[in-house]
Coordinates of C-alpha atoms and ligand atoms in Angstrom, one line a residue:
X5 CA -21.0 2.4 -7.0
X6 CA -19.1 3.4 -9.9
X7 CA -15.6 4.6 -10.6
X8 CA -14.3 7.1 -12.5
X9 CA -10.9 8.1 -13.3
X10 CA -9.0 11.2 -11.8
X11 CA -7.9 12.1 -15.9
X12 CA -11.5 12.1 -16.8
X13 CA -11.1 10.9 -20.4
X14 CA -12.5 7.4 -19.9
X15 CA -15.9 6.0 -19.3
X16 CA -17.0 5.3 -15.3
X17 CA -16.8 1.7 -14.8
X18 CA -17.9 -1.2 -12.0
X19 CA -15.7 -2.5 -9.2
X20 CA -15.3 -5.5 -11.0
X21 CA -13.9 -3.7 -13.9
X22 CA -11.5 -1.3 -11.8
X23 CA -10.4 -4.4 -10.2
X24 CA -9.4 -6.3 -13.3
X25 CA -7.9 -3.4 -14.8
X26 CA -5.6 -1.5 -12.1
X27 CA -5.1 1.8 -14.1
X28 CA -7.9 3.3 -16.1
X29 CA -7.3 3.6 -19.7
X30 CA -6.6 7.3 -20.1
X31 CA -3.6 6.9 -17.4
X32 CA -5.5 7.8 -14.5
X33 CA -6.4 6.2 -11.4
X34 CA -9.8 4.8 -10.6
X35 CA -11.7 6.8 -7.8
X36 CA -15.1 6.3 -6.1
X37 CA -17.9 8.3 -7.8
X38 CA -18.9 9.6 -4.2
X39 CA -17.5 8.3 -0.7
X40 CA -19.8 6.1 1.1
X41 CA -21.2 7.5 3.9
X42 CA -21.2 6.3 7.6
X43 CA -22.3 7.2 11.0
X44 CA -19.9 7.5 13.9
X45 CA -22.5 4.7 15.4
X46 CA -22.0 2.4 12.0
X47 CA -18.4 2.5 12.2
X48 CA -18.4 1.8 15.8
X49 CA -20.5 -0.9 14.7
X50 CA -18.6 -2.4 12.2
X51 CA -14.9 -1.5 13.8
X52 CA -16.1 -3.9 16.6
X53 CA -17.0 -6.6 15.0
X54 CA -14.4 -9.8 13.9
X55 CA -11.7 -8.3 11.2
X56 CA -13.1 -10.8 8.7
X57 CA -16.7 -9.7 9.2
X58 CA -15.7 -6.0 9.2
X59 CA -13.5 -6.3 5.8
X60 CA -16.5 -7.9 4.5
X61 CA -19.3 -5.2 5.2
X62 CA -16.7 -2.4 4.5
X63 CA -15.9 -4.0 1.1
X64 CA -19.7 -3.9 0.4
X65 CA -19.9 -0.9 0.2
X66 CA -17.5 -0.2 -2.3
X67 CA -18.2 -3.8 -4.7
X68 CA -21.7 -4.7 -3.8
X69 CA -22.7 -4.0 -7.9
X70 CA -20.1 -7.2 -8.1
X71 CA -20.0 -9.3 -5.3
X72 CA -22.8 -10.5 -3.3
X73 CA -22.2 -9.9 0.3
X74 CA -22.3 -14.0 1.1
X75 CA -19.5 -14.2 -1.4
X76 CA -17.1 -11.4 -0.1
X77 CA -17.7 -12.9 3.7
X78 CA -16.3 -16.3 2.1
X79 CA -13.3 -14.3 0.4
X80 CA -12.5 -12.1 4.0
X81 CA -12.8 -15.2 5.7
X82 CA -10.6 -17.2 4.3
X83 CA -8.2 -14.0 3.4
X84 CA -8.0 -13.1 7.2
X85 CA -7.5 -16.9 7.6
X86 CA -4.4 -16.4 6.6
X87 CA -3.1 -14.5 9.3
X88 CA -1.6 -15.8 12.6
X89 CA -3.0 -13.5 14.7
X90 CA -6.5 -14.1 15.1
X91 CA -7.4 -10.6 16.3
X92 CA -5.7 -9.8 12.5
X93 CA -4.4 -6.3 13.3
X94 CA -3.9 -6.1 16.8
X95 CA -3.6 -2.7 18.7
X96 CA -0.5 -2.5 21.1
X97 CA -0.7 0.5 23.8
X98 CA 2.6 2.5 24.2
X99 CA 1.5 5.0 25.8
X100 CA -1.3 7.3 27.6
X101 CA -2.1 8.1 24.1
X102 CA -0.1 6.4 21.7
X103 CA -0.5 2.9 20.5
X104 CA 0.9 0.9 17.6
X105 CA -1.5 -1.0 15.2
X106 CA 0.7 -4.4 13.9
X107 CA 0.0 -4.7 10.7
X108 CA 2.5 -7.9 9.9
X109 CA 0.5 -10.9 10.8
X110 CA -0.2 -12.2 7.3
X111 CA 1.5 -15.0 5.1
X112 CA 4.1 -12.1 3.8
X113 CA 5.0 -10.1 7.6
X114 CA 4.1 -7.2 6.1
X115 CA 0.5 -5.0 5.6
X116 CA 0.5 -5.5 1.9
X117 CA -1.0 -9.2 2.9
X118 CA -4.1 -7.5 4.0
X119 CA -5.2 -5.9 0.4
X120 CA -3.2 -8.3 -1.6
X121 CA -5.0 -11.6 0.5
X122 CA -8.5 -10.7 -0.7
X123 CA -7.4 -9.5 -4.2
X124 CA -6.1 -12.9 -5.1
X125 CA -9.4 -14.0 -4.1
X126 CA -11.1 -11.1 -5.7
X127 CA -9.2 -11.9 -9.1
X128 CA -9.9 -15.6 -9.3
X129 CA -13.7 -14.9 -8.5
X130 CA -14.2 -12.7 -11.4
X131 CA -11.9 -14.5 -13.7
X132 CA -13.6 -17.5 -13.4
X133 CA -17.0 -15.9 -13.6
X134 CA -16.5 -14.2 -17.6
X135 CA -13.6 -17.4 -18.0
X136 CA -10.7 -15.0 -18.3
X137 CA -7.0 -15.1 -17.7
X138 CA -4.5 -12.3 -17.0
X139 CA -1.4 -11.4 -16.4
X140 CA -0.4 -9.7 -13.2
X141 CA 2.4 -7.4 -13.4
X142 CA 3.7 -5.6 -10.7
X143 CA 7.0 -3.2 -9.6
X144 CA 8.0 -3.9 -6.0
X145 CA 10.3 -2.5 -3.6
X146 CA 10.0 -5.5 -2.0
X147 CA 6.9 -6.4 -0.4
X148 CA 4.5 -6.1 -3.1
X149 CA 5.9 -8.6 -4.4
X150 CA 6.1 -11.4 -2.2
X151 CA 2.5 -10.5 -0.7
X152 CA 1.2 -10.6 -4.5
X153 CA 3.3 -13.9 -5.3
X154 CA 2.0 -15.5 -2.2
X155 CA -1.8 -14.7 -2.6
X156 CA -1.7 -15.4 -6.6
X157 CA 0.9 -18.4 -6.5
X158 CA -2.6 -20.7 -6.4
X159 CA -4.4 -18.9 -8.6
X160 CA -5.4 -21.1 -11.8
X161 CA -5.9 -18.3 -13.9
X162 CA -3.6 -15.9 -12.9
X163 CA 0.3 -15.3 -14.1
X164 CA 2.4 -13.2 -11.7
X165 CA 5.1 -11.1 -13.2
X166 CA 7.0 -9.3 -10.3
X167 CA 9.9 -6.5 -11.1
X168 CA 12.1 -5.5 -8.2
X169 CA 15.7 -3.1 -8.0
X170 CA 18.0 -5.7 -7.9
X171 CA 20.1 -5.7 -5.1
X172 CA 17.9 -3.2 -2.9
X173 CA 15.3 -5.0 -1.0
X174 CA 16.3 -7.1 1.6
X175 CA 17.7 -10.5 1.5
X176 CA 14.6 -11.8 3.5
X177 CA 12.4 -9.9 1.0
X178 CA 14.0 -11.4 -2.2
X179 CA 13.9 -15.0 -1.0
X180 CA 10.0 -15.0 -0.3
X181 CA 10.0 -13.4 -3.6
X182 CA 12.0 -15.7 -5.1
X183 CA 11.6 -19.3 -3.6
X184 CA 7.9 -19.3 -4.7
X185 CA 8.7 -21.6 -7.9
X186 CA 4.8 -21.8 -9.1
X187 CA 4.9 -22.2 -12.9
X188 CA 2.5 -19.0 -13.1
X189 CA 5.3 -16.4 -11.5
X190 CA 8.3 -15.3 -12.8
X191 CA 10.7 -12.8 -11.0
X192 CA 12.6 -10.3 -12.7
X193 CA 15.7 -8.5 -10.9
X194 CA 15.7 -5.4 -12.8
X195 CA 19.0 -3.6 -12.8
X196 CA 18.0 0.3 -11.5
X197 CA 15.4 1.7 -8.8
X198 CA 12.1 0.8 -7.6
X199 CA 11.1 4.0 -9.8
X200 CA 12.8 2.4 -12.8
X201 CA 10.3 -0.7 -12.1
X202 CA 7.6 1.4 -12.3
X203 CA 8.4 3.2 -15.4
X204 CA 8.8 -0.2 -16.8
X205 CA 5.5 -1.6 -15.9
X206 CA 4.0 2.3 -17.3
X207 CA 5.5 1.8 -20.5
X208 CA 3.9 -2.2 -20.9
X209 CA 0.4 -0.9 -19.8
X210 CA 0.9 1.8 -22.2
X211 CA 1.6 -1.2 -25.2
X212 CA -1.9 -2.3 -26.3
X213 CA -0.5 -4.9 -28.5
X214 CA 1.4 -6.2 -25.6
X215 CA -1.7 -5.5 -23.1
X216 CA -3.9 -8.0 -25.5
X217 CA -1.0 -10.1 -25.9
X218 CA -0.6 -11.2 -22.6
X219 CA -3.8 -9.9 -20.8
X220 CA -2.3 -7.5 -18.7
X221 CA -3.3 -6.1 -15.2
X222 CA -2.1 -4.7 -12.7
X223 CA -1.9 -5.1 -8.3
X224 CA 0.2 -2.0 -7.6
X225 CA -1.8 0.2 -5.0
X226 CA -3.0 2.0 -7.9
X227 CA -5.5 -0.7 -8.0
X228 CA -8.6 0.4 -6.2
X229 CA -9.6 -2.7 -4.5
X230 CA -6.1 -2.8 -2.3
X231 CA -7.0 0.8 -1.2
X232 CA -10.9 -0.3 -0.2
X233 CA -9.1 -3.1 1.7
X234 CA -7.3 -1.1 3.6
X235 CA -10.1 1.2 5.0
X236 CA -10.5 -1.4 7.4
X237 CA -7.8 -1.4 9.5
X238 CA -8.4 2.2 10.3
X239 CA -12.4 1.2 11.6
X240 CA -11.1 -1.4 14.0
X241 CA -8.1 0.4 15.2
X242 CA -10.1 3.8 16.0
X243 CA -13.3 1.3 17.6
X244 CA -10.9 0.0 19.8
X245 CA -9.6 3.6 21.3
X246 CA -11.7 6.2 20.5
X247 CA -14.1 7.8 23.5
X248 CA -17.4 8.7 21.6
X249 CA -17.4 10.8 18.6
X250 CA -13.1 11.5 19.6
X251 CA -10.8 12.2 16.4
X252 CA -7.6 10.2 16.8
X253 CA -4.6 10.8 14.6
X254 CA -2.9 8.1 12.7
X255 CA 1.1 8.2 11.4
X256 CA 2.0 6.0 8.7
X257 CA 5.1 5.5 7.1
X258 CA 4.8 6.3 3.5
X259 CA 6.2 5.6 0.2
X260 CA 3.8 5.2 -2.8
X261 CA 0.8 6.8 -0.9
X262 CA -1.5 4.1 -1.0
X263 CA -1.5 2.9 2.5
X264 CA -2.1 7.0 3.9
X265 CA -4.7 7.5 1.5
X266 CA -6.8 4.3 2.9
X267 CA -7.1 6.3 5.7
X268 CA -8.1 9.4 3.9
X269 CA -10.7 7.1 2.5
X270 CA -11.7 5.9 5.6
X271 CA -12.0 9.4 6.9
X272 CA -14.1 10.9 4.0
X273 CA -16.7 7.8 4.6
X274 CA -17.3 9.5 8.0
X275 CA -14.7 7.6 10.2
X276 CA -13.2 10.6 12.9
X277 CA -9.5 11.0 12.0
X278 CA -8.2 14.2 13.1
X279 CA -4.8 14.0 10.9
X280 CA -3.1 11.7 9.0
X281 CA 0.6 11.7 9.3
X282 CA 2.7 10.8 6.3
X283 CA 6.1 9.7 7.9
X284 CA 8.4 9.8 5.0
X285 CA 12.2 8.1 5.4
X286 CA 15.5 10.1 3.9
X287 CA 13.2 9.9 0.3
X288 CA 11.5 13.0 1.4
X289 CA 9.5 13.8 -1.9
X290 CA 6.2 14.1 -0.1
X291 CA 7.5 15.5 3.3
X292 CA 8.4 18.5 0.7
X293 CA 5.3 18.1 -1.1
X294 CA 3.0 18.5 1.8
X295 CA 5.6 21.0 4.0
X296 CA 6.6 23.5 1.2
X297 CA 4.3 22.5 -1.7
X298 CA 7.5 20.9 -3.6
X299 CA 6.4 17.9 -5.5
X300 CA 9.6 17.4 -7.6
X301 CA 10.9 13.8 -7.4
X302 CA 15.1 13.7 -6.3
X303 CA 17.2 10.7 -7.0
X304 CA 16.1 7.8 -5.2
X305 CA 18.6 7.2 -2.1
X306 CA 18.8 3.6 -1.1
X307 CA 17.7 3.4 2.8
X308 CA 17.2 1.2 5.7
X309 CA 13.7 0.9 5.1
X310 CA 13.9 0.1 1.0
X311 CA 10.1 -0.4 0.7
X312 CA 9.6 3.7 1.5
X313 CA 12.2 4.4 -1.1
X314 CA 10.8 5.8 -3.8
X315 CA 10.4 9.3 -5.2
X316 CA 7.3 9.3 -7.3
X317 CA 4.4 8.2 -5.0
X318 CA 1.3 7.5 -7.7
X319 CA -1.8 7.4 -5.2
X320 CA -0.7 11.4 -4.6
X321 CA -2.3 11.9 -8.0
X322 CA -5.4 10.8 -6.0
X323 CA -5.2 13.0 -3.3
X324 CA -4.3 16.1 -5.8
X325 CA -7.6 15.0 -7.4
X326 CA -9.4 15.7 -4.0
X327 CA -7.5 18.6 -3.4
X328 CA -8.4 20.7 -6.2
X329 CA -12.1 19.6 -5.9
X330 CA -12.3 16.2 -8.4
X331 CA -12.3 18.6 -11.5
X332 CA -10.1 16.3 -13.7
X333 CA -9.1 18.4 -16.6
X334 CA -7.2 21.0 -14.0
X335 CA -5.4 17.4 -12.6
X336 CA -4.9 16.2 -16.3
X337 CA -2.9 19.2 -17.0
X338 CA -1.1 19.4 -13.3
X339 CA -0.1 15.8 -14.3
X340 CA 1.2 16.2 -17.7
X341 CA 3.1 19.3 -16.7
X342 CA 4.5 17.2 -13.9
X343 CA 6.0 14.6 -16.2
X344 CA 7.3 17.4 -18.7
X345 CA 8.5 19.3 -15.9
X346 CA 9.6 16.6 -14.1
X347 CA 8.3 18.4 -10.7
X348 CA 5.2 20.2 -9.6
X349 CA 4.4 23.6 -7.4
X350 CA 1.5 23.2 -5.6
X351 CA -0.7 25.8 -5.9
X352 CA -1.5 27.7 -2.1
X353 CA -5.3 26.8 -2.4
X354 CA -4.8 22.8 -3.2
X355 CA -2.2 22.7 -0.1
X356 CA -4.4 24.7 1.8
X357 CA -6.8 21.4 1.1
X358 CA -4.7 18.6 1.6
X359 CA -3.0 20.3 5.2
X360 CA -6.5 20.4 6.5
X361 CA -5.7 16.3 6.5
X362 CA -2.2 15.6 6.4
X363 CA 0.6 16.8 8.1
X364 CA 4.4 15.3 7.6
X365 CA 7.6 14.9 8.9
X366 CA 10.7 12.8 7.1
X367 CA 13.1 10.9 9.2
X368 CA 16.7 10.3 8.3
X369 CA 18.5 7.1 8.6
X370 CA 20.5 7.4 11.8
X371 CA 16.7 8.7 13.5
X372 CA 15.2 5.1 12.5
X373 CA 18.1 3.6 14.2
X374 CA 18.1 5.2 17.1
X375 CA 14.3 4.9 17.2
X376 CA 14.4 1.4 16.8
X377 CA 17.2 1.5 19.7
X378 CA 15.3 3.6 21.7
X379 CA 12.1 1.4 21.0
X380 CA 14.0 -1.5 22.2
X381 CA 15.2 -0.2 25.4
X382 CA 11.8 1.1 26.5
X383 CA 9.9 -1.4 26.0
X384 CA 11.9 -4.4 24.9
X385 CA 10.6 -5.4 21.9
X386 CA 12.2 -5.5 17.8
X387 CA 10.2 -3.1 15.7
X388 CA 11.5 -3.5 11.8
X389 CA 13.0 -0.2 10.3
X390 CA 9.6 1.1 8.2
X391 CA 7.7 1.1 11.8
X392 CA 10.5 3.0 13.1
X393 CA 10.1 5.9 10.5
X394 CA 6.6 6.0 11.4
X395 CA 7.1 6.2 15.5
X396 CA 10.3 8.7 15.3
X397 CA 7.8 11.0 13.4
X398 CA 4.9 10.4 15.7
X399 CA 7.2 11.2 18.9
X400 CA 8.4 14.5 16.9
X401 CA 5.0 15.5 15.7
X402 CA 4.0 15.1 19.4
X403 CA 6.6 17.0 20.8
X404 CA 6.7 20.1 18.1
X405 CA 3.1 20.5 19.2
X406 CA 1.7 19.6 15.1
X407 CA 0.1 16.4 16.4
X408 CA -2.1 16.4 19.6
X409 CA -4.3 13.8 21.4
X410 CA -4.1 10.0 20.5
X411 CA -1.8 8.7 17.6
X412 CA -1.9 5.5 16.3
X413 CA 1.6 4.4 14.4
X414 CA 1.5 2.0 11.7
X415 CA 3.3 -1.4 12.4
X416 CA 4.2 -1.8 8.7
X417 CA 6.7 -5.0 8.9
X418 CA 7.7 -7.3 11.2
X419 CA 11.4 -7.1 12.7
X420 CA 12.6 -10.0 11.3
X421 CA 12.0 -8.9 7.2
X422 CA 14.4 -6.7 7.8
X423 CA 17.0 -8.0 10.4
X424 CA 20.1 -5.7 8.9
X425 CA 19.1 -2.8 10.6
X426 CA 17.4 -4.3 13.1
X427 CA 21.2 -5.4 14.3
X428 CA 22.6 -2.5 13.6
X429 CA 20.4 -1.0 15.7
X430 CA 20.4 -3.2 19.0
X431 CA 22.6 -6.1 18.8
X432 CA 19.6 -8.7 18.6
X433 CA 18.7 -10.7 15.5
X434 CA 15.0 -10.9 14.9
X435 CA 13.6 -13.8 14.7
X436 CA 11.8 -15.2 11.7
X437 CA 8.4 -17.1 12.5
X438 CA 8.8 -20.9 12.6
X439 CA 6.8 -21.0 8.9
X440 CA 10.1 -19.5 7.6
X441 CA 12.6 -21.0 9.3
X442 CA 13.9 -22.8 6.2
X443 CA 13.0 -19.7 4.1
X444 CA 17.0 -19.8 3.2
X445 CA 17.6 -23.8 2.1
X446 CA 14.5 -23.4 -0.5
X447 CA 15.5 -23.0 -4.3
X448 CA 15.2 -19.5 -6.1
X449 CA 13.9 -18.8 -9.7
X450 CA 14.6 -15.6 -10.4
X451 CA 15.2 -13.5 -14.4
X452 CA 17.3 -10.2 -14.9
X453 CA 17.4 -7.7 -16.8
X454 CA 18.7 -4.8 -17.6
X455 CA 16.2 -1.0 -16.8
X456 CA 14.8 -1.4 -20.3
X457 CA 10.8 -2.4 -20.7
X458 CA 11.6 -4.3 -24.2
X459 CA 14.3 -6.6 -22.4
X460 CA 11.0 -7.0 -20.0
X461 CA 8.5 -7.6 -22.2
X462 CA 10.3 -10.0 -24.5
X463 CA 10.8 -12.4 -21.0
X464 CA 7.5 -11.8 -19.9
X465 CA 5.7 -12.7 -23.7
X466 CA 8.0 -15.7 -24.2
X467 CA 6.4 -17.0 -20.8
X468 CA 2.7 -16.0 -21.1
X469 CA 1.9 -15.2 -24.6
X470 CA -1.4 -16.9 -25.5
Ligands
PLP27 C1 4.7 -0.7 1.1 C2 5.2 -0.4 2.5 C3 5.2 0.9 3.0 C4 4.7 2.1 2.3 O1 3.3 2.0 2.0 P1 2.6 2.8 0.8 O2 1.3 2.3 0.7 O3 3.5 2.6 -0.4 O4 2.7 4.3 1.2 C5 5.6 1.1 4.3 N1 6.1 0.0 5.0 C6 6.2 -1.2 4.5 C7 6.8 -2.3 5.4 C8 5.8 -1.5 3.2 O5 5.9 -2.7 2.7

């Protein structure tokens, strides 16, 4: 399998080499040269077997040119290890038809464990293999960060540079973050948005000098690997649930696109999905996008569910790549006139495409908490603000009559990573697992600086300059 980028000026590459480099070099984002294809009896087949053993014959197909399948059953072995829930993802019923799939039973209590677990692994494989080291940077809006800190903190040759808005994830988020004191990570609070992190870390990939200097790579979900990861979640969810050949809809709650577009992924390799929901909080950029064909980014508004709150959502490019039929100098000239523009109109033919998939709904911040209220009453248990989005636009998609048939919510976070609105909501203070319970009395190492990528770069080459 190779990969090729949605801009279409560079060279297709291996998995190995999309892995290492996160975005391709003409700006794009790496892509599957054709979907692998499935049976409904195959994925079945492999939805029902272990998590570990599924990850690892899913991930096959996307990296066997790289990875022998012995060595990426190690890696999704001891990844899934990780967890402390040994069915990994486990699939809660709600409902006659709806169910929640818990996503937050990795190291970091939130999904991003599940691609960033077997990247670390990934990374350190390959590095050792050519006898390379790199630099890892990456923007979060909170749980990036501490998922990609946590599976690279052991990494020998590996540095982790993590940017997050300082002052807007949570307090839980920050100190996972930030109480990993590994000589190979450095946080930096950046003073601006999440956006303004990822502008930052555009501008250093864009640096070659810079890029050589410090060996630069990337684990934002721009990075292909995190988005084949994820695939697998939708197999075992849908093996568990579906009768036959059924289509079942999944909802996810959305910000940068990447965890949606796994199941996209998932779908185009043959798995039935009937739609996928984006559930978008008050930063409603794709709700509009995918509603009235109005991709033109707002300001960001801070919200109880900060790791949705962004405005520019890269993995989009991906899906506008499928949309108007993988023909990458049309998207190469949608994207530039996007960032000239500073907003897009999409065209009645490419939304025509993408609704055949997607449908959307964005939910403000009293609806999360209520929902997580409501949640709470009915059925007794915490669900953490992200979650919330996704079920309050499940229940509405339901009840408008756009979603029909079983939905599957994504269980994004657990309660306790964000326990603000989670007692603003009900009264009750999550509680963090036991693994965590000194998460507050551990020392922090944290930088800042101001929104500006030299103030950046000068910390980051001072550190890990060779
Ligand atoms: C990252 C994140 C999301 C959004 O996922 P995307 O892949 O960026 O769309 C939703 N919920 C939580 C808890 C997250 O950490």
């Amino acid at each position: 399998m190779k990969y090729i980028s949605t801009r279409g000026a560079c060279p297709a590459v291996d998995f190995e080499s999309a892995l290492l480099a996160g975005l391709a070099p003409d700006g794009g984002l790496y892509m599957p040269e054709t979907w692998p294809q499935l049976s409904v009896d195959d994925a079945r087949r492999i939805g029902r077997l272990p998590y570990a053993e599924a990850a690892a014959e899913i991930l096959s197909l996307f990296a066997a040119e790289s990875f022998t399948k012995e060595e990426l059953s190690a890696m999704a072995a001891d990844a899934y290890g990780t967890f402390t829930d040994e069915r990994v993802a486990p699939l809660v019923k709600l409902g006659p038809e709806d169910w929640m799939l818990e996503l937050f039973h990795g190291p970091t209590l939130a999904f991003k464990d599940f691609a960033m677990q077997i990247l670390g692994r990934l990374f350190d494989a390959a590095l050792e293999r050519s006898d390379r080291r790199l630099t890892i940077i990456a923007a979060t809006s909170g749980d990036t960060g501490s998922a990609a800190i946590e599976a690279l903190k052991s990494c020998s040759r590996v540095n982790v540079v993590v940017l997050h808005p300082e002052g807007r994830v949570s307090a839980v988020q920050q100190r996972m973050m930030t109480s990993v004191t590994a000589p190979n990570v450095m946080n930096i609070a950046v003073k601006g948005s999440f956006d303004d992190c990822q502008a930052i870390v555009k501008t250093l990939f864009a640096d070659d000098g810079f890029v050589r200097d410090v060996r630069l790579s990337g684990v934002n979900s721009i990075n292909w690997a995190r988005l084949a990861a994820q695939t697998v979640y939708y197999f075992t969810a849908w093996a568990q649930l579906a009768d036959g050949d059924e289509a079942v809809n999944f909802v996810v709650p959305t910000g940068n696109f990447g965890d949606v577009f796994a199941g996209y992924a998932a779908k185009r390799m043959g798995l039935p999905i009937a739609r996928l929901g984006v559930a978008a909080n008050a930063n409603d950029i794709l709700h509009r996008a995918i509603a009235h064909g109005d991709y033109t980014p707002a300001s960001v508004k801070p919200t109880a569910s900060p790791s949705m709150d962004i405005q520019v959502a890269s993995n989009f490019e991906r899906l506008l790549f499928e949309a108007k039929n993988r023909d990458a100098e049309v998207l190469r000239n949608a994207m530039e006139a996007f960032a000239t523009n500073k907003g897009m109109k999409i065209d009645d033919q490419t939304l025509e495409a993408i609704r055949k998939d997607f449908i959307s709904d964005a939910v403000s911040m009293e609806e999360t908490l209520a929902e997580i209220a409501r949640h709470y009453k009915e059925t007794g248990a915490l669900i953490d603000p992200h979650t919330a989005v996704g079920r309050a636009a499940a229940i509405r998609l339901r009840e408008t009559g756009r979603l029909t048939g079983k939905i599957v919510t994504l269980s994004t976070a657990h309660p306790a990573k964000f326990p603000e609105a989670v007692e603003k909501a009900t009264g009750e203070t999550p509680a963090l697992p036991d693994f965590y319970a000194d998460l507050f009395d551990r020392p922090e190492k944290m930088e800042r600086a101001p929104a500006d990528p030299e103030a950046v770069k000068s910390l980051v080459a001072k550190a890990f300059a060779n």
